[in-house]
XYZ file of C-alpha atoms in Angstrom:
513
model
C -50.337 -22.387 -19.154
C -50.578 -22.124 -15.376
C -46.818 -22.570 -15.116
C -46.201 -19.747 -17.573
C -48.399 -17.412 -15.549
C -46.504 -18.294 -12.406
C -43.200 -17.618 -14.134
C -44.428 -14.293 -15.453
C -45.686 -13.331 -12.012
C -42.363 -14.249 -10.427
C -40.475 -12.248 -13.042
C -42.714 -9.237 -12.476
C -42.212 -9.452 -8.715
C -38.444 -9.687 -9.171
C -38.455 -6.667 -11.449
C -40.564 -4.689 -8.993
C -38.071 -5.490 -6.267
C -35.205 -4.417 -8.487
C -33.933 -7.973 -8.777
C -32.675 -8.544 -12.307
C -34.004 -5.172 -13.435
C -32.108 -3.532 -16.281
C -32.727 -0.150 -14.701
C -30.772 -1.154 -11.620
C -27.200 0.122 -11.831
C -24.708 -2.759 -11.606
C -22.326 -2.784 -8.685
C -18.936 -1.454 -9.758
C -15.903 -3.684 -9.870
C -12.958 -2.387 -7.846
C -9.259 -2.878 -8.555
C -7.110 -1.452 -5.769
C -3.471 -1.267 -6.840
C -1.173 -0.465 -3.944
C 2.543 0.015 -4.513
C 5.014 -0.750 -1.714
C 7.179 2.208 -0.576
C 6.251 4.353 -3.593
C 6.622 8.043 -2.780
C 4.136 10.861 -3.354
C 6.392 12.208 -6.088
C 7.212 8.967 -7.921
C 4.389 9.201 -10.498
C 4.294 11.545 -13.458
C 0.858 12.843 -12.511
C 2.368 13.998 -9.188
C 5.315 15.763 -10.798
C 7.875 13.003 -11.421
C 10.084 13.898 -14.386
C 12.518 10.976 -14.641
C 10.319 7.876 -14.161
C 7.784 7.206 -16.927
C 4.258 6.277 -15.814
C 2.067 7.073 -18.854
C -0.688 4.586 -18.061
C -1.222 5.705 -14.484
C -1.019 9.311 -15.669
C -3.772 8.491 -18.168
C -5.953 7.186 -15.322
C -5.365 10.445 -13.466
C -6.244 12.482 -16.575
C -9.656 10.806 -16.799
C -10.305 10.404 -13.074
C -9.753 12.005 -9.690
C -6.339 12.879 -8.278
C -6.279 13.275 -4.491
C -3.699 15.713 -3.149
C -4.365 15.068 0.565
C -4.761 11.302 0.877
C -2.853 9.637 3.695
C -1.786 6.172 4.680
C -2.762 5.030 8.151
C 0.836 4.262 9.092
C 4.383 4.757 7.775
C 5.125 1.033 7.620
C 3.816 -1.985 5.745
C 1.898 -4.210 8.175
C 0.070 -1.484 10.155
C -0.878 0.304 6.937
C -2.363 -2.904 5.549
C -4.077 -3.642 8.845
C -5.951 -0.350 8.567
C -7.057 -1.029 4.997
C -8.322 -4.480 5.889
C -10.049 -3.518 9.176
C -10.947 0.170 8.707
C -9.304 1.108 12.018
C -6.671 3.839 12.409
C -3.574 3.209 14.491
C -5.122 4.451 17.710
C -7.596 1.572 17.473
C -5.785 -0.856 15.187
C -4.731 -4.364 16.056
C -1.349 -4.291 14.293
C 0.656 -1.092 14.772
C 4.174 -2.156 13.789
C 5.871 -4.862 11.758
C 6.308 -8.016 13.819
C 8.091 -10.955 12.219
C 7.277 -14.472 13.287
C 10.920 -15.446 12.812
C 12.961 -14.348 15.806
C 16.710 -14.728 15.198
C 18.945 -16.104 17.901
C 21.313 -13.730 19.666
C 24.231 -12.880 17.419
C 22.388 -14.067 14.294
C 23.785 -12.140 11.318
C 21.598 -13.775 8.675
C 19.194 -10.839 8.220
C 16.404 -11.705 5.783
C 18.290 -14.912 4.958
C 17.162 -16.244 8.323
C 13.624 -16.351 6.994
C 14.705 -17.597 3.560
C 16.493 -20.495 5.293
C 13.669 -21.132 7.779
C 10.521 -21.042 5.619
C 8.530 -22.763 8.354
C 8.918 -19.493 10.305
C 7.608 -17.189 7.582
C 4.866 -14.665 8.286
C 3.963 -11.804 10.568
C 1.673 -11.051 13.520
C -1.835 -12.257 12.601
C -5.088 -10.395 12.979
C -7.362 -11.791 15.670
C -9.631 -14.679 14.618
C -13.059 -13.467 13.569
C -11.881 -9.960 12.684
C -14.374 -8.170 10.423
C -12.527 -7.242 7.260
C -13.020 -5.390 4.025
C -12.798 -8.697 2.175
C -15.605 -10.277 4.181
C -17.679 -7.124 3.722
C -17.314 -7.276 -0.042
C -18.157 -10.984 -0.061
C -21.369 -10.162 1.794
C -22.119 -7.571 -0.880
C -21.984 -10.313 -3.511
C -18.445 -9.698 -4.758
C -15.833 -12.215 -5.751
C -12.680 -11.137 -3.913
C -8.958 -11.538 -4.530
C -5.678 -10.542 -2.930
C -2.771 -10.723 -5.373
C 0.613 -9.589 -4.114
C 1.817 -9.159 -0.543
C -0.268 -10.058 2.511
C 1.899 -9.569 5.638
C -0.932 -9.946 8.184
C -0.456 -13.472 9.431
C 1.335 -16.732 8.724
C 0.252 -19.833 6.817
C -0.948 -21.870 9.806
C -2.768 -18.956 11.473
C -6.416 -17.916 11.344
C -5.277 -14.749 9.555
C -4.552 -15.797 6.002
C -6.173 -14.046 3.040
C -8.599 -16.902 2.407
C -9.754 -16.833 6.040
C -9.993 -13.040 6.103
C -12.407 -12.579 3.233
C -10.508 -13.197 0.013
C -11.778 -15.969 -2.244
C -8.493 -16.103 -4.091
C -4.924 -15.366 -2.990
C -1.696 -15.479 -4.919
C 1.592 -14.003 -3.827
C 3.676 -13.569 -0.686
C 2.137 -14.560 2.621
C 5.264 -13.204 4.335
C 6.381 -9.647 3.654
C 9.995 -10.504 4.530
C 10.167 -13.106 1.762
C 8.824 -10.399 -0.568
C 12.245 -8.740 -0.374
C 13.213 -10.974 -3.305
C 11.676 -10.404 -6.741
C 12.831 -13.847 -7.825
C 11.433 -15.964 -4.969
C 11.709 -19.719 -4.800
C 8.030 -20.074 -3.836
C 4.753 -18.153 -3.801
C 1.424 -19.019 -2.237
C -1.733 -19.815 -4.171
C -4.528 -19.922 -1.636
C -3.323 -22.400 1.014
C -0.648 -24.087 -1.097
C 2.969 -23.031 -1.444
C 4.000 -23.276 -5.086
C 7.568 -23.519 -6.360
C 8.393 -20.830 -8.928
C 11.445 -22.439 -10.500
C 13.841 -19.790 -9.155
C 16.948 -20.634 -7.152
C 17.532 -19.197 -3.668
C 19.642 -16.038 -3.658
C 21.144 -14.981 -0.335
C 20.945 -11.300 0.605
C 22.929 -8.955 2.823
C 26.389 -9.587 1.383
C 28.537 -7.231 -0.722
C 29.580 -8.049 -4.261
C 32.225 -10.802 -4.036
C 35.840 -9.771 -4.453
C 37.321 -10.466 -7.849
C 34.221 -9.434 -9.787
C 34.261 -6.268 -11.841
C 31.857 -3.854 -10.086
C 31.329 -1.901 -13.346
C 30.243 -4.948 -15.366
C 26.528 -5.757 -15.259
C 27.394 -9.429 -15.754
C 28.817 -9.459 -12.209
C 25.317 -8.854 -10.866
C 23.330 -11.409 -12.881
C 23.867 -13.950 -10.119
C 21.195 -12.098 -8.117
C 18.458 -12.518 -10.713
C 16.254 -15.465 -11.512
C 14.158 -16.796 -14.354
C 10.678 -15.874 -13.153
C 9.952 -12.273 -12.110
C 7.351 -12.264 -9.329
C 5.577 -9.159 -10.672
C 4.798 -11.026 -13.899
C 3.707 -14.195 -12.125
C 1.305 -12.160 -10.023
C -0.036 -10.060 -12.885
C -0.931 -13.172 -14.873
C -2.945 -14.518 -11.932
C -4.645 -11.169 -11.422
C -5.674 -10.920 -15.057
C -7.048 -14.469 -14.982
C -9.113 -13.581 -11.903
C -10.556 -10.544 -13.718
C -11.346 -12.574 -16.844
C -12.935 -15.397 -14.861
C -15.177 -12.969 -12.961
C -15.997 -10.455 -15.688
C -19.704 -11.339 -15.530
C -20.075 -10.585 -11.813
C -18.869 -7.847 -9.435
C -15.317 -8.369 -8.217
C -12.967 -6.702 -5.742
C -9.253 -7.201 -6.355
C -6.489 -5.928 -4.087
C -3.330 -5.816 -6.199
C -0.624 -5.317 -3.581
C 2.538 -5.213 -5.652
C 5.885 -5.260 -3.863
C 7.318 -2.580 -6.205
C 9.492 -0.572 -5.558
C 10.445 -1.993 -2.142
C 14.043 -3.146 -1.834
C 15.801 -5.173 -3.016
C 15.381 -3.331 -6.317
C 15.312 -5.808 -9.201
C 13.871 -5.640 -12.722
C 14.324 -7.360 -16.110
C 17.683 -6.327 -17.551
C 16.378 -4.936 -20.859
C 14.035 -2.607 -18.971
C 16.870 -1.478 -16.715
C 19.025 -0.722 -19.747
C 16.299 1.510 -21.179
C 16.720 3.755 -18.143
C 20.510 3.497 -18.213
C 20.318 4.988 -21.696
C 17.884 7.633 -20.510
C 19.442 8.616 -17.158
C 23.095 8.077 -18.022
C 25.950 6.301 -16.295
C 25.805 5.814 -12.522
C 27.835 4.380 -9.700
C 27.079 0.773 -8.766
C 25.757 -0.262 -5.372
C 28.277 -2.941 -4.435
C 26.922 -3.339 -0.907
C 23.137 -3.273 -0.583
C 23.170 -3.530 3.200
C 20.384 -5.944 4.133
C 19.519 -6.362 0.450
C 21.478 -6.938 -2.771
C 24.239 -5.288 -4.772
C 23.036 -3.662 -7.978
C 24.946 -2.318 -10.960
C 22.330 0.348 -11.783
C 20.200 1.049 -8.695
C 18.710 4.281 -10.086
C 17.771 2.782 -13.435
C 16.430 -0.344 -11.748
C 14.166 1.616 -9.397
C 12.721 3.521 -12.343
C 12.319 0.344 -14.406
C 10.372 -1.327 -11.603
C 7.828 1.474 -11.385
C 7.437 1.620 -15.165
C 7.047 -2.172 -15.260
C 3.945 -1.963 -13.082
C 2.710 1.042 -15.046
C 2.917 -1.068 -18.211
C 0.837 -3.725 -16.479
C -1.725 -1.059 -15.599
C -1.988 -0.354 -19.321
C -2.453 -4.061 -20.038
C -5.174 -4.298 -17.401
C -7.038 -1.277 -18.781
C -6.920 -2.851 -22.259
C -8.259 -6.121 -20.859
C -11.111 -4.365 -19.035
C -12.084 -2.655 -22.292
C -11.862 -5.940 -24.198
C -14.162 -7.566 -21.619
C -16.641 -4.675 -21.860
C -16.364 -3.781 -18.159
C -14.086 -0.738 -18.330
C -16.841 1.766 -17.573
C -18.020 -0.264 -14.593
C -14.615 -0.714 -12.949
C -13.147 1.634 -10.362
C -9.355 1.558 -10.663
C -7.394 3.015 -7.735
C -3.622 3.496 -7.607
C -1.803 4.354 -4.369
C 1.055 3.281 -2.050
C 1.189 1.742 1.432
C 3.626 4.292 2.920
C 6.335 6.742 1.977
C 9.639 5.955 0.275
C 12.442 4.085 2.014
C 15.947 5.389 2.544
C 18.617 2.768 1.982
C 21.237 1.778 -0.570
C 18.629 0.198 -2.815
C 16.047 3.024 -2.687
C 17.346 6.230 -4.315
C 14.505 8.451 -3.143
C 16.499 11.680 -3.038
C 17.701 11.310 -6.618
C 14.117 10.951 -7.848
C 12.731 13.398 -5.268
C 10.292 10.651 -4.342
C 8.719 12.791 -1.630
C 7.565 15.336 -4.180
C 6.951 18.598 -2.274
C 7.802 16.870 1.015
C 11.240 16.178 2.431
C 12.646 12.782 1.489
C 15.873 12.927 3.465
C 16.731 10.113 5.865
C 14.190 10.017 8.688
C 11.551 11.949 6.735
C 10.006 9.188 4.651
C 9.088 5.622 5.530
C 8.883 4.896 9.287
C 8.193 8.547 10.110
C 4.967 10.531 10.522
C 6.352 13.400 8.508
C 4.349 14.129 5.358
C 6.880 12.181 3.291
C 6.116 9.049 5.326
C 2.317 9.121 5.170
C 1.064 11.454 2.380
C 0.218 9.154 -0.508
C -0.357 9.430 -4.234
C -3.966 8.388 -4.810
C -5.618 8.222 -8.224
C -9.163 6.952 -8.761
C -10.575 6.333 -12.250
C -13.986 4.888 -13.108
C -13.788 4.048 -16.778
C -14.618 7.217 -18.692
C -17.465 8.168 -16.359
C -15.719 10.724 -14.154
C -15.110 14.389 -14.714
C -11.329 14.806 -14.433
C -10.776 16.460 -11.072
C -8.096 17.278 -8.540
C -9.425 17.223 -4.977
C -7.866 18.370 -1.712
C -10.366 16.374 0.322
C -8.519 15.242 3.466
C -8.762 11.463 3.718
C -6.880 8.346 4.741
C -6.951 4.586 4.382
C -9.556 4.082 7.118
C -11.981 5.692 4.634
C -11.678 2.838 2.149
C -13.964 0.456 4.033
C -16.979 2.821 4.268
C -16.364 4.066 0.711
C -16.375 0.598 -0.807
C -19.370 -0.342 1.355
C -21.381 2.591 -0.015
C -20.400 1.790 -3.597
C -21.292 -1.878 -3.104
C -24.588 -1.140 -1.326
C -23.743 -2.868 1.944
C -23.314 -1.750 5.536
C -19.712 -1.498 6.683
C -18.456 -2.951 9.982
C -17.508 -0.471 12.688
C -14.624 1.639 11.397
C -12.840 4.975 11.780
C -13.451 6.221 8.269
C -15.751 8.506 6.304
C -16.892 7.428 2.859
C -15.602 9.525 -0.023
C -18.089 7.894 -2.424
C -19.801 11.283 -2.994
C -16.595 12.500 -4.659
C -16.442 9.398 -6.853
C -20.131 9.820 -7.687
C -19.578 13.397 -8.832
C -21.278 14.986 -5.827
C -18.421 16.647 -3.919
C -20.744 19.149 -2.245
C -22.313 16.234 -0.347
C -18.924 15.024 0.896
C -18.591 14.852 4.670
C -15.270 16.052 6.059
C -13.094 14.701 8.869
C -12.818 16.966 11.923
C -9.271 15.584 12.176
C -7.048 12.704 11.119
C -5.046 10.747 13.687
C -1.867 8.671 13.561
C 0.415 6.997 16.032
C 3.398 4.763 15.414
C 5.428 3.042 18.155
C 8.590 2.724 16.037
C 11.415 5.251 15.897
C 11.095 6.149 19.626
C 7.371 6.766 19.234
C 5.404 9.125 16.984
C 1.980 10.782 17.193
C 0.407 13.081 14.595
C -2.901 14.892 14.155
C -4.108 16.908 11.212
C -6.852 19.532 11.658
C -7.432 21.439 8.432
C -4.208 23.191 7.461
C -2.581 22.360 10.808
C -0.511 19.330 11.689
C 0.529 18.467 15.205
C 3.560 16.212 15.474
C 4.952 14.517 18.566
C 8.316 12.786 18.287
C 10.117 10.591 20.866
C 6.854 9.857 22.628
C 8.257 6.605 24.024
C 11.006 8.645 25.687
C 8.509 10.762 27.602
C 8.463 13.781 25.303
C 5.173 15.724 25.467
C 6.172 18.793 23.444
C 4.006 18.682 20.356
C 5.246 20.533 17.295
C 2.847 22.456 15.056
C 3.137 23.065 11.311
C 0.999 24.812 8.746
C 1.460 22.142 6.084
C -0.358 24.137 3.418
C 2.197 26.949 3.625
C 5.042 24.777 4.936
C 4.712 21.255 3.459
C 8.303 20.385 4.387
C 7.561 20.986 8.083
C 10.379 23.427 8.701
C 8.800 26.076 10.987
C 7.414 24.928 14.339
C 4.577 27.314 15.288
C 3.509 25.583 18.504
C 4.453 28.505 20.770
C 2.258 30.867 18.756
C -0.911 28.719 18.824
C -1.501 27.091 22.225
C -5.226 26.799 21.435
C -4.528 24.651 18.373
C -2.059 22.525 20.347
C -4.801 21.981 22.949
C -7.174 20.834 20.188
C -4.513 18.423 18.949
C -4.208 16.865 22.391
C -8.004 16.547 22.601
C -7.866 14.509 19.388
C -5.158 12.301 20.884
C -7.289 11.688 23.999
C -10.253 10.681 21.824
C -8.230 8.422 19.548
C -5.605 6.514 21.520
C -6.426 3.128 23.034
C -4.174 0.367 24.302
C -3.705 -2.235 21.586
C -5.966 -5.283 21.953
C -3.045 -7.520 20.959
C -0.753 -7.861 23.951
C 2.487 -6.872 22.282
C 4.581 -4.070 23.817
C 5.965 -3.296 20.384
C 2.447 -2.247 19.307
C 1.825 0.440 21.945
C 2.994 4.039 21.768
C 3.692 5.420 25.243
C 1.897 8.768 25.069
C 2.361 11.196 27.957
C -0.780 13.342 27.568
C -0.438 16.675 29.377
C -3.085 17.525 31.973
């Protein structure tokens, strides 16, 4: 009898503290799906008319569509660094792609150099002990997973997903190896697993003697096991295994990054829809492709179909209404023989010509599609709240009920919680990128300051009203010296020398006196 009283007293105390109380709202699960090189205009809910994305469009119709969400960088590794650390590129550790594999002088192998030297796979690692979004979510009681592309370390470093806060990892440790959709190996936690695919060399034109109009000539570039399907199966298993506890899953698909590859029957669906097209017999660094346009579309729809499967699984598990599902992209669309961004108008309202998408700080390089659904709990909304990837860490911290590490973001949880009037706004957003001769950008309200060729000493900042002029065609700097001065003040507040001693990571900014 005494024992029963003690148990009842303990239960009452737990309930009073909110521990185990039914009235306490459960922490939401979070699935963060990030495409790779998907443009602002590549989804139906953002105006795409050729590529079918009904499942993502359905998420947008029952959730929140952000019109002014930005990546932190126009390239893969620095964008991911910001998501993981919460630091924009003025403070970030990794500000450019940096491969571990360094080819010898005259090496013409391209990506094949890494395929043939797998012991050299990986990229610049984050510093040991870095506070990450994964570790933060673990501290909040979440089971965490990274399924897809990592690109922030190498297997022997202290910066692998498992060491940076993710309980489970499956996919590509090295973003260069992710250029094949039929890889020979993938990583599961700290073990490299053979997929059963044969090695396919890239960077060579279609061999002479093969009919360039016959799809059979291109089957040599495919494999048996499509990486997107291998990764989805692992992701779904993680969700099923952790359905009874809060989980945080980063689904970092490699779609639609080159080389474009998809199952043939799905490609043929788009051939029938889009019509005949010229083959790409020389994919540059990547692969020839009989139907590059149809393949690009098929890849995006393939992931959209998986989104539909995941939504169905969440409903089956009874956790749909307690799962936040976000869909976005790491940076703007690429411009090469395998990425037909102009045909699809992948930039949407922004220019997607060469030099205006990926690797640039034009809107086409950093303005991202961003859809957030929370089961059927949200009032369908379109918001022009100005935000970027540094905001993810404080947002997820607020939703999970934990304090975030030091970061450069502002939580947009009030918008997700249906309280937009309580949403704090950024005074400005800041970007820098040392590639392409050096870029700097600042956004203050409707105004965007843009500095090009910073590494060449240029200090003439351009100014655009991107509400009225989203394609950045009319430079208004001469008419608004006061706004230009405010832009430079933001640069002074935001730029720091990179803590990783790598000259490739520093933008040489000549700040006017």
